PDB file of C-alpha atoms and ligand atoms in Angstrom:
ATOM      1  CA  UNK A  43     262.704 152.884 188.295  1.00 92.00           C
ATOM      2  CA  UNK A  44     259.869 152.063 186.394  1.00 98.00           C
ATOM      3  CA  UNK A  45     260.160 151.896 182.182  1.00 98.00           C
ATOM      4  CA  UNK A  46     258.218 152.391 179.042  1.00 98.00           C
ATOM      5  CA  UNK A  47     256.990 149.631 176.812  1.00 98.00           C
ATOM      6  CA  UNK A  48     255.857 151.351 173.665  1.00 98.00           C
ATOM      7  CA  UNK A  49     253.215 149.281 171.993  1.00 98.00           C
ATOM      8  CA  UNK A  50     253.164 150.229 168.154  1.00 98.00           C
ATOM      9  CA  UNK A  51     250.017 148.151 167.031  1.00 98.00           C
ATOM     10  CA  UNK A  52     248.130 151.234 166.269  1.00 98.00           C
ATOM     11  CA  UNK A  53     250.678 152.420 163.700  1.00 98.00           C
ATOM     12  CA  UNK A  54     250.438 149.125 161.881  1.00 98.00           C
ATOM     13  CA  UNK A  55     246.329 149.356 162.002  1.00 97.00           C
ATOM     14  CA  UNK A  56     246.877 153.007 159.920  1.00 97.00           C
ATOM     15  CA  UNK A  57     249.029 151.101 157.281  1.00 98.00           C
ATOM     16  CA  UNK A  58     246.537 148.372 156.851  1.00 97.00           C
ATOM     17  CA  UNK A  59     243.532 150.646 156.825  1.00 97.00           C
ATOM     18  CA  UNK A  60     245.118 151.162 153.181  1.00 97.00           C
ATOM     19  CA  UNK A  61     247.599 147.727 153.003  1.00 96.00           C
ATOM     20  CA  UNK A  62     250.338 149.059 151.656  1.00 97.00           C
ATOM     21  CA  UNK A  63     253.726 149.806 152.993  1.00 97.00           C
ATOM     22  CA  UNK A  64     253.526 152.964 155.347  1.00 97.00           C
ATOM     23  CA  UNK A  65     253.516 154.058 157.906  1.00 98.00           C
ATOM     24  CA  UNK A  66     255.952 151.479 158.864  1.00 98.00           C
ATOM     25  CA  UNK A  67     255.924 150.004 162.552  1.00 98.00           C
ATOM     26  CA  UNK A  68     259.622 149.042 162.120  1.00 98.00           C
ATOM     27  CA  UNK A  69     260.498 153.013 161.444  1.00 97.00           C
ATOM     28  CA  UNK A  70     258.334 153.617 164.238  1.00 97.00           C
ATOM     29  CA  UNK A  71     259.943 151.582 166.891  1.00 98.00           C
ATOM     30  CA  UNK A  72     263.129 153.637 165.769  1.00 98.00           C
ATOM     31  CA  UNK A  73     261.752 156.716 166.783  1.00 98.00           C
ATOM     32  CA  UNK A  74     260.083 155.297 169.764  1.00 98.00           C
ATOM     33  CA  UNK A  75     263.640 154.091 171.004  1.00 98.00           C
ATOM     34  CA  UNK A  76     265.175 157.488 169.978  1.00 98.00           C
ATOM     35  CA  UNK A  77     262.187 158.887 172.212  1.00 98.00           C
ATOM     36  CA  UNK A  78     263.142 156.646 175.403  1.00 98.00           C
ATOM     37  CA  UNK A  79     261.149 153.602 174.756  1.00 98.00           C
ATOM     38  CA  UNK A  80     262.929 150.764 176.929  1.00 98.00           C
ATOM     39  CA  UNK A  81     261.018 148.327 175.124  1.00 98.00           C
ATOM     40  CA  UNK A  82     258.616 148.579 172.017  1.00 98.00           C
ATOM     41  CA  UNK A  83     255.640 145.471 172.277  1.00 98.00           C
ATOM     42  CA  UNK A  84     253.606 144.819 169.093  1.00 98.00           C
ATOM     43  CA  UNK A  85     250.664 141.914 169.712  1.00 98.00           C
ATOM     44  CA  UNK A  86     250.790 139.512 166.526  1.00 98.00           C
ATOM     45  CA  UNK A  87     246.842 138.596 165.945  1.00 97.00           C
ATOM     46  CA  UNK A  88     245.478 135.511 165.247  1.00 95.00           C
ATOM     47  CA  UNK A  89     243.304 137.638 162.152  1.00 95.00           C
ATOM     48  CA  UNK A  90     246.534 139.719 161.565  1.00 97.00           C
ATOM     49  CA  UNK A  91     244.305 142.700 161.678  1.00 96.00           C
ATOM     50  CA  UNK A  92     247.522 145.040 162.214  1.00 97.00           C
ATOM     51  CA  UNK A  93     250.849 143.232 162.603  1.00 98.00           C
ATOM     52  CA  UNK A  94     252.398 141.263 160.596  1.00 98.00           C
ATOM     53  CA  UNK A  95     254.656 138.131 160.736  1.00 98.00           C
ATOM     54  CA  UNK A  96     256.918 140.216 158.752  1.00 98.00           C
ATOM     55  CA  UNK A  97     256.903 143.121 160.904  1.00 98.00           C
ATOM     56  CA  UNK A  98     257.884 140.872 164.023  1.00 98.00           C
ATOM     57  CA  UNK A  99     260.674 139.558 162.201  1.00 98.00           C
ATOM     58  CA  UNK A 100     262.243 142.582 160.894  1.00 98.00           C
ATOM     59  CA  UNK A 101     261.979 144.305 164.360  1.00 98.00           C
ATOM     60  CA  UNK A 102     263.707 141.097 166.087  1.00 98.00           C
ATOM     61  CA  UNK A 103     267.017 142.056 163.805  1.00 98.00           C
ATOM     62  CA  UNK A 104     266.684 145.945 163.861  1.00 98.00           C
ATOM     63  CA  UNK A 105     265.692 147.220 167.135  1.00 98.00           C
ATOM     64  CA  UNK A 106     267.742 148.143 170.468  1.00 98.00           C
ATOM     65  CA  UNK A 107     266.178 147.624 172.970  1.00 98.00           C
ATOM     66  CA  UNK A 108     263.787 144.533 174.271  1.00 98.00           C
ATOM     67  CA  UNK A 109     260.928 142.978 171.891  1.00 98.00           C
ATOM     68  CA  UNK A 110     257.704 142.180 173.890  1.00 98.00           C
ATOM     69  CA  UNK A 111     255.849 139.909 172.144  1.00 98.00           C
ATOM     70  CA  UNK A 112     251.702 139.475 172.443  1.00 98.00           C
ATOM     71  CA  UNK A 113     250.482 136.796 171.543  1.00 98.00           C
ATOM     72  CA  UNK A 114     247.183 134.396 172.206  1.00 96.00           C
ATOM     73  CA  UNK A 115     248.333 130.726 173.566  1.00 97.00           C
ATOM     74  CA  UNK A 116     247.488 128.760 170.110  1.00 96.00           C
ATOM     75  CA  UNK A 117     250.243 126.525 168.790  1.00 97.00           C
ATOM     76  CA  UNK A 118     250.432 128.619 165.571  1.00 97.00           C
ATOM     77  CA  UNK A 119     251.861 131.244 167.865  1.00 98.00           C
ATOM     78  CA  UNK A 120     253.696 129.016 170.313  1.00 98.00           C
ATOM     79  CA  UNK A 121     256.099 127.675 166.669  1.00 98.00           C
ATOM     80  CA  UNK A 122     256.302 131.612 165.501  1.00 98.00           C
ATOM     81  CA  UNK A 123     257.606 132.541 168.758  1.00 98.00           C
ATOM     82  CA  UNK A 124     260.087 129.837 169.041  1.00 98.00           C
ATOM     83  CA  UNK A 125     261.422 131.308 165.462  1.00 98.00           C
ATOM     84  CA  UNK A 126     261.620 134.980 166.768  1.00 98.00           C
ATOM     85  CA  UNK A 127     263.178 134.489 170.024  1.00 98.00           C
ATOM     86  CA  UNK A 128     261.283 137.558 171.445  1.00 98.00           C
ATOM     87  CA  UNK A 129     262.980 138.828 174.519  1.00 97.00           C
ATOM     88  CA  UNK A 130     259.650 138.248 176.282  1.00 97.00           C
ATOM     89  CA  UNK A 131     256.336 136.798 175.443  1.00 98.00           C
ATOM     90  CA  UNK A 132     253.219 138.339 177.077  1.00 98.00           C
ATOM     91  CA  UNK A 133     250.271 135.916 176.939  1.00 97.00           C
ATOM     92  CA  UNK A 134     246.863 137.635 176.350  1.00 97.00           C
ATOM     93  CA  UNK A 135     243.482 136.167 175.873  1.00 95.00           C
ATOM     94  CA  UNK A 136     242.434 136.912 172.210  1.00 88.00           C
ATOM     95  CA  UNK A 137     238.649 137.315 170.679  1.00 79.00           C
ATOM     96  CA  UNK A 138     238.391 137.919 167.268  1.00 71.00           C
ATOM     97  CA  UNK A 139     235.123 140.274 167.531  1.00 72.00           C
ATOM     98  CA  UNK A 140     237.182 142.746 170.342  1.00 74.00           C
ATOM     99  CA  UNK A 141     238.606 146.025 169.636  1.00 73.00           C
ATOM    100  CA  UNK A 142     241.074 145.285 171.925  1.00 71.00           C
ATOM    101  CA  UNK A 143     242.454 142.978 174.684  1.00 71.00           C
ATOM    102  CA  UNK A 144     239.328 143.679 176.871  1.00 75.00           C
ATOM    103  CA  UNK A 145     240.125 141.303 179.904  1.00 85.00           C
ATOM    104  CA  UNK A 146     242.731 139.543 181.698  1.00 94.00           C
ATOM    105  CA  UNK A 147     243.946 136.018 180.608  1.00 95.00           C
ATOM    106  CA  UNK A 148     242.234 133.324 183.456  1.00 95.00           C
ATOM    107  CA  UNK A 149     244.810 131.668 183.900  1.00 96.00           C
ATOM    108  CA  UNK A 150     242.816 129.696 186.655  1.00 94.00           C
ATOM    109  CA  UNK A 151     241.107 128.073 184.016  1.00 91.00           C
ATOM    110  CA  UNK A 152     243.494 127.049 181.911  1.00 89.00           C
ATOM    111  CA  UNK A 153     246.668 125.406 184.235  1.00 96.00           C
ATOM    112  CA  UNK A 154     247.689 122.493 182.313  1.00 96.00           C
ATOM    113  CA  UNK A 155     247.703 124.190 179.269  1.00 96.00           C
ATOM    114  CA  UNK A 156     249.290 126.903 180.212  1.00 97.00           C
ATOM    115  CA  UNK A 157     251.827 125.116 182.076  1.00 98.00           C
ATOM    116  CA  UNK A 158     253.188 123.482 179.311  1.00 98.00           C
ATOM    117  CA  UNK A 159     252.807 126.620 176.782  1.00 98.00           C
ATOM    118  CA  UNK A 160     255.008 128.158 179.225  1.00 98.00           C
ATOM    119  CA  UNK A 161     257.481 125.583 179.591  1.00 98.00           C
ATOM    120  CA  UNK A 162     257.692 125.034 176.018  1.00 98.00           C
ATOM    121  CA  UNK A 163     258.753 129.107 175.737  1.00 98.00           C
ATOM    122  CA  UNK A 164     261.346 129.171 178.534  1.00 98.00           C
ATOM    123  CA  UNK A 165     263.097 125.951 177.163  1.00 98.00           C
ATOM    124  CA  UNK A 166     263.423 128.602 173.763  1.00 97.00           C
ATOM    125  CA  UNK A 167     265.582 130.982 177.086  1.00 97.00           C
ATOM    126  CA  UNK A 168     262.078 133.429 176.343  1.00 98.00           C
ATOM    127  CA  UNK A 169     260.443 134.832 179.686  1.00 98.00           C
ATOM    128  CA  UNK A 170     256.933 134.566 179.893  1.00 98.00           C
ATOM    129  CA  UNK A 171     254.135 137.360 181.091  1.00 98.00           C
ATOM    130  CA  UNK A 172     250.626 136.713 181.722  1.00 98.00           C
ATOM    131  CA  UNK A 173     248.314 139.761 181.337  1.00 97.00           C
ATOM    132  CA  UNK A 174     245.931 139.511 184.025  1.00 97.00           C
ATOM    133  CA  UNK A 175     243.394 141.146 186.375  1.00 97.00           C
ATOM    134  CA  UNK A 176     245.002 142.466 189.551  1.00 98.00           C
ATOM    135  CA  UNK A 177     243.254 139.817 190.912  1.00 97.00           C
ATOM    136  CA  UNK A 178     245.098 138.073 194.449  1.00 98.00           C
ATOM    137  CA  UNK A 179     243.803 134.373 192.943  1.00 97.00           C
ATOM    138  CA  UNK A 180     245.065 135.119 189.067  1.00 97.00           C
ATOM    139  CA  UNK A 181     248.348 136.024 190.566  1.00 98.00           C
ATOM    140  CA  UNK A 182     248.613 133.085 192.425  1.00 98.00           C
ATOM    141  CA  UNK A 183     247.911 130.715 189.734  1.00 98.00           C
ATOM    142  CA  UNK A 184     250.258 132.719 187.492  1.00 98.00           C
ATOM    143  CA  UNK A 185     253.504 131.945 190.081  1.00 98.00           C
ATOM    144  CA  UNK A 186     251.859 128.436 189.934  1.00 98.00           C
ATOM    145  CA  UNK A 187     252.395 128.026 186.306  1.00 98.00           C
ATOM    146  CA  UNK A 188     255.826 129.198 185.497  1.00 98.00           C
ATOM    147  CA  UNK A 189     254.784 133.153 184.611  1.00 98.00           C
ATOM    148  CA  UNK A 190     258.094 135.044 185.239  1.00 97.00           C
ATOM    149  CA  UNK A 191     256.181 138.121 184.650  1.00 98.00           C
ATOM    150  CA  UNK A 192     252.666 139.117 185.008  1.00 98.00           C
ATOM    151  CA  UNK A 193     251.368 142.668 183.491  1.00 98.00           C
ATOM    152  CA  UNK A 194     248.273 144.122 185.438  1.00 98.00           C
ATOM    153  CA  UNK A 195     245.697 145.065 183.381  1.00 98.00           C
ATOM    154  CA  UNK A 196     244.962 148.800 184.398  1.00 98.00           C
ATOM    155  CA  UNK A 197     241.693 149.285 181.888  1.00 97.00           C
ATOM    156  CA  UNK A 198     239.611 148.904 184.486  1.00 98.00           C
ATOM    157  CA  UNK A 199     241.533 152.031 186.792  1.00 98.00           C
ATOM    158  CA  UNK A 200     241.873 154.001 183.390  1.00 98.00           C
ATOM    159  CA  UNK A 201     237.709 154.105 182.917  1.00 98.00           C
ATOM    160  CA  UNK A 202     236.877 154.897 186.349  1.00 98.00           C
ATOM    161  CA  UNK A 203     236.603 158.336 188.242  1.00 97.00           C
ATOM    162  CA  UNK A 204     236.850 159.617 191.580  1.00 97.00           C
ATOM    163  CA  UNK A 205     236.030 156.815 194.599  1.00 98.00           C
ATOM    164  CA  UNK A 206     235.996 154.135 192.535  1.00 98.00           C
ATOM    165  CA  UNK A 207     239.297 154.714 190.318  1.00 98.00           C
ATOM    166  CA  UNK A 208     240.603 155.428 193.891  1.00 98.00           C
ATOM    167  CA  UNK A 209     239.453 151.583 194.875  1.00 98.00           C
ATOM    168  CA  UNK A 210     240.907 150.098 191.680  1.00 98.00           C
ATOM    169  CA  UNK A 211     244.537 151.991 192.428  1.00 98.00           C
ATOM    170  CA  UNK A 212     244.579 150.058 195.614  1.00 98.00           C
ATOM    171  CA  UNK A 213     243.828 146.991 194.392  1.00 98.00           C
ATOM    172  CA  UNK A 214     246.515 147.410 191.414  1.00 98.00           C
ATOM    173  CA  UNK A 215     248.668 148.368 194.593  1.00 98.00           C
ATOM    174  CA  UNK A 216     247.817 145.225 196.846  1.00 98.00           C
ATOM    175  CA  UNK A 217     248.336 143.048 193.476  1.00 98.00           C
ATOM    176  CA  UNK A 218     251.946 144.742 192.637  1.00 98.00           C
ATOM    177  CA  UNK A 219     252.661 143.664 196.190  1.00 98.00           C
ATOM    178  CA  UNK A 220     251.549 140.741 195.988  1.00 98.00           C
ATOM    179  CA  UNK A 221     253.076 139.516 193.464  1.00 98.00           C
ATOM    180  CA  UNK A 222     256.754 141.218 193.458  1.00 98.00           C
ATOM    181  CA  UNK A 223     256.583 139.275 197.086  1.00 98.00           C
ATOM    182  CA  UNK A 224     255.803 135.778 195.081  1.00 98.00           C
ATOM    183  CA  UNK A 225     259.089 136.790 193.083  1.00 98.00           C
ATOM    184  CA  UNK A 226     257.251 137.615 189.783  1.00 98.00           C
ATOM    185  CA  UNK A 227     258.340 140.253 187.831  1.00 98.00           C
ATOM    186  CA  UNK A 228     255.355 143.205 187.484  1.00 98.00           C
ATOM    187  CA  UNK A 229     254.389 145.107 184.371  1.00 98.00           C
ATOM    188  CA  UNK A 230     251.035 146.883 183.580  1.00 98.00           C
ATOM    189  CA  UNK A 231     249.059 148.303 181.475  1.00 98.00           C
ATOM    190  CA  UNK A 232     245.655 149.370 179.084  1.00 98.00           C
ATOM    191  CA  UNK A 233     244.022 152.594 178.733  1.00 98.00           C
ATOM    192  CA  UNK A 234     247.207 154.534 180.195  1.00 98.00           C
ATOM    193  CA  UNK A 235     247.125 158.027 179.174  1.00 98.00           C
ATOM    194  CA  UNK A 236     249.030 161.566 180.165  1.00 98.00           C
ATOM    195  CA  UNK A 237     246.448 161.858 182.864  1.00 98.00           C
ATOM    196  CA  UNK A 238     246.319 159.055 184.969  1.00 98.00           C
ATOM    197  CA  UNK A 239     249.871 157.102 184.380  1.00 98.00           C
ATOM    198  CA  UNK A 240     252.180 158.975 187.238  1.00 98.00           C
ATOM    199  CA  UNK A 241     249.752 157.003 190.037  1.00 98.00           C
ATOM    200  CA  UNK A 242     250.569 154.101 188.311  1.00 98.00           C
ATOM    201  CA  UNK A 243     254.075 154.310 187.811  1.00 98.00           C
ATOM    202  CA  UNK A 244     255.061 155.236 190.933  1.00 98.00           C
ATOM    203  CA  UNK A 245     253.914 152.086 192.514  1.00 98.00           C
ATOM    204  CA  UNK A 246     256.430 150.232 194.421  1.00 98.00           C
ATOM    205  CA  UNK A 247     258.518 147.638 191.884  1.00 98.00           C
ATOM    206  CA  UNK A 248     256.369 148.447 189.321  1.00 98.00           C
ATOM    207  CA  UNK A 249     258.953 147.553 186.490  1.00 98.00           C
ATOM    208  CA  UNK A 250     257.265 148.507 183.274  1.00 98.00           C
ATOM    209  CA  UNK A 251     254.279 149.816 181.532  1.00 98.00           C
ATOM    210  CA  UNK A 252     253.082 149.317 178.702  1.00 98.00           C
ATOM    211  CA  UNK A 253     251.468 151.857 176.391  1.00 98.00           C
ATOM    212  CA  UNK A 254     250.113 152.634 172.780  1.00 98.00           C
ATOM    213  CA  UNK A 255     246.739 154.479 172.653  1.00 98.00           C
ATOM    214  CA  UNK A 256     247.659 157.433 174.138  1.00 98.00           C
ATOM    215  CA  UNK A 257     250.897 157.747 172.532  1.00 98.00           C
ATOM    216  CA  UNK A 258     250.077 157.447 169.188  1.00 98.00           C
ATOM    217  CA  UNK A 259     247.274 159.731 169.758  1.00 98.00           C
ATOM    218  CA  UNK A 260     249.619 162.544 170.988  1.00 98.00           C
ATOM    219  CA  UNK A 261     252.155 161.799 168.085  1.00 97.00           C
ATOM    220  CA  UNK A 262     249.445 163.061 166.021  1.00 96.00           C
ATOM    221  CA  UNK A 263     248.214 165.371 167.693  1.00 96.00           C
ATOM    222  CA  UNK A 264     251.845 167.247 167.812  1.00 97.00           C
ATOM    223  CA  UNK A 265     253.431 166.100 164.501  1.00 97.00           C
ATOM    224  CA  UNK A 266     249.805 167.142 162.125  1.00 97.00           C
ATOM    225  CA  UNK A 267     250.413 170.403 161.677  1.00 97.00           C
ATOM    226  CA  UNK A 268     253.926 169.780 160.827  1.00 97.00           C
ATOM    227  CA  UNK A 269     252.964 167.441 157.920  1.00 97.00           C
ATOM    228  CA  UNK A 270     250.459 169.704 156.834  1.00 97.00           C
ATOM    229  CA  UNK A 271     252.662 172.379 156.773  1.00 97.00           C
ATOM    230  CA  UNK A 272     255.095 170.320 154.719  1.00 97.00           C
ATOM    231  CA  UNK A 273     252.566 169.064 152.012  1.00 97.00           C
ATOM    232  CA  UNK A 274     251.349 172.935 151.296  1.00 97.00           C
ATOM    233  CA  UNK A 275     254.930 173.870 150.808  1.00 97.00           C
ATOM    234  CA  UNK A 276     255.391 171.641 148.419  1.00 97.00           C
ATOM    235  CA  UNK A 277     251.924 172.340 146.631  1.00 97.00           C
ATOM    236  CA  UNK A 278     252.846 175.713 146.060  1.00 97.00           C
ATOM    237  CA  UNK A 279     256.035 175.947 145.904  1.00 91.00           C
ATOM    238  CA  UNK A 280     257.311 176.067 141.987  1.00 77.00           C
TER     239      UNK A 280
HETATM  240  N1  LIG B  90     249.078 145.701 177.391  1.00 81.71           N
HETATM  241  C1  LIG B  90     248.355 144.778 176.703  1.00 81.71           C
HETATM  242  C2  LIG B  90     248.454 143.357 177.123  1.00 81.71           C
HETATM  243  C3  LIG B  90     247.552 145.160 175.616  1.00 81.71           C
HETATM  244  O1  LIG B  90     246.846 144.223 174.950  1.00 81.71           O
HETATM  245  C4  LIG B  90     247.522 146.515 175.232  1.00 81.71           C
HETATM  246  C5  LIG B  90     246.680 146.937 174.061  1.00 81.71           C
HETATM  247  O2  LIG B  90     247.172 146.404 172.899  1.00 81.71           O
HETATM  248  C6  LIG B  90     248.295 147.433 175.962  1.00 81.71           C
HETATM  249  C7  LIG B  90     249.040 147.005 177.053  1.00 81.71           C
HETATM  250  C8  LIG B  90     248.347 148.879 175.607  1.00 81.71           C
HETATM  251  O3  LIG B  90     247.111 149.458 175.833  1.00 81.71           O
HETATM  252  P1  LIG B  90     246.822 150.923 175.292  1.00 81.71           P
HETATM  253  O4  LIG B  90     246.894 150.859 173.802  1.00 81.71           O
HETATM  254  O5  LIG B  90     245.452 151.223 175.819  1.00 81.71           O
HETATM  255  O6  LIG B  90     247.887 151.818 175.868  1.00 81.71           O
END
């Protein structure tokens, strides 16, 4: 059966919109885990533009389930990982101008390199993901390097419509294939939303997915009115 990551990025971006202390992402991984999360993924930025090294390290001792760590293949994050011990790393490409991860990682490019990053992780007992394009060659190279995971990266399917959406499900179908056949483990996700995730998740040995946006989004959307409700109570209430 496929499972939920929760990614919990966007609740860290509200606190430092103000930098101070809430909302807290720790408190929210709580409540993601009370909600069913199976794993709760938070990406630790080089510019620290929403988590922070101290949120990483208070999650590793407090939550429940399985702590997916993001992370850009620099050596700054390569010694904070080997601190953490995350249950898994996923390795994304990271540019400082982006709203968010916008493509895969090519890990074609990069071999050596990321051969070694790799190594180094697994000899900390951390599994490795690569966040890539369903892409047949990127796959490939990923079982090359050491990659016990790969996550598909399913922003492409998420923005299209109709025909070509249809395409982009078949090629994160043919990838999934592909690549549970290589023996790597296969997560997606990006731009998953109420709308278009139950094509996704009931690929074949699709194992996880990974989602934030959309979540968040809804959590506001149905707990507003609630917190509304509970400031004008105490406004006029004497
Ligand atoms: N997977 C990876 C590797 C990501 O970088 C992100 C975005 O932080 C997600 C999944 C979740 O994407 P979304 O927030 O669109 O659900």
């Amino acid at each position: 059966m496929t499972t939920l990551g929760v990614n919990i990025d966007h609740i860290a971006n509200v606190r430092q919109a103000r930098k101070t202390v809430e909302p807290d992402p720790v408190q929210f991984a709580f409540l993601a885990e009370l909600g069913g999360a199976d794993s709760i993924t938070v990406h630790l930025r080089e510019d620290r533009r929403h988590i922070q090294d101290r949120d990483v390290f208070l999650l590793k001792k407090t939550i429940k389930t399985k702590l997916n760590l993001e992370m850009a293949a620099t050596p700054e994050m390569l010694e904070i990982a080997k601190q953490l011990l995350p249950d898994y790393v996923t390795i994304v490409p990271e540019k400082r101008e982006e709203v968010t991860t916008e493509g895969g990682l090519d890990v074609k490019s990069n071999v050596q390199y990321l051969k070694n990053f790799v190594q180094n992780l697994k000899d900390s007992n951390i599994e490795v993901s690569a966040f890539i394009d369903p892409l047949g060659e990127q796959i490939n190279y990923s079982k090359k390097i050491g990659f016990n995971f790969i996550e598909l990266h399913t922003g492409k399917y998420a923005e299209l419509s109709g025909h070509e959406q249809y395409k982009e499900l078949q090629r994160i179908i043919e990838s999934t294939h592909l690549a549970y056949d290589l023996g790597l483990v296969v997560n997606a996700g990006h731009g998953l939303n109420y709308n278009n995730v139950k094509k996704i998740a009931s690929i074949n040995n699709m194992n996880e997915l990974n989602i934030g946006h959309s979540i968040v989004a809804r959590a506001l959307a149905v707990g507003l009115e609630k917190s509304v409700r509970e400031m004008k109570s105490l406004i006029t209430s004497n």
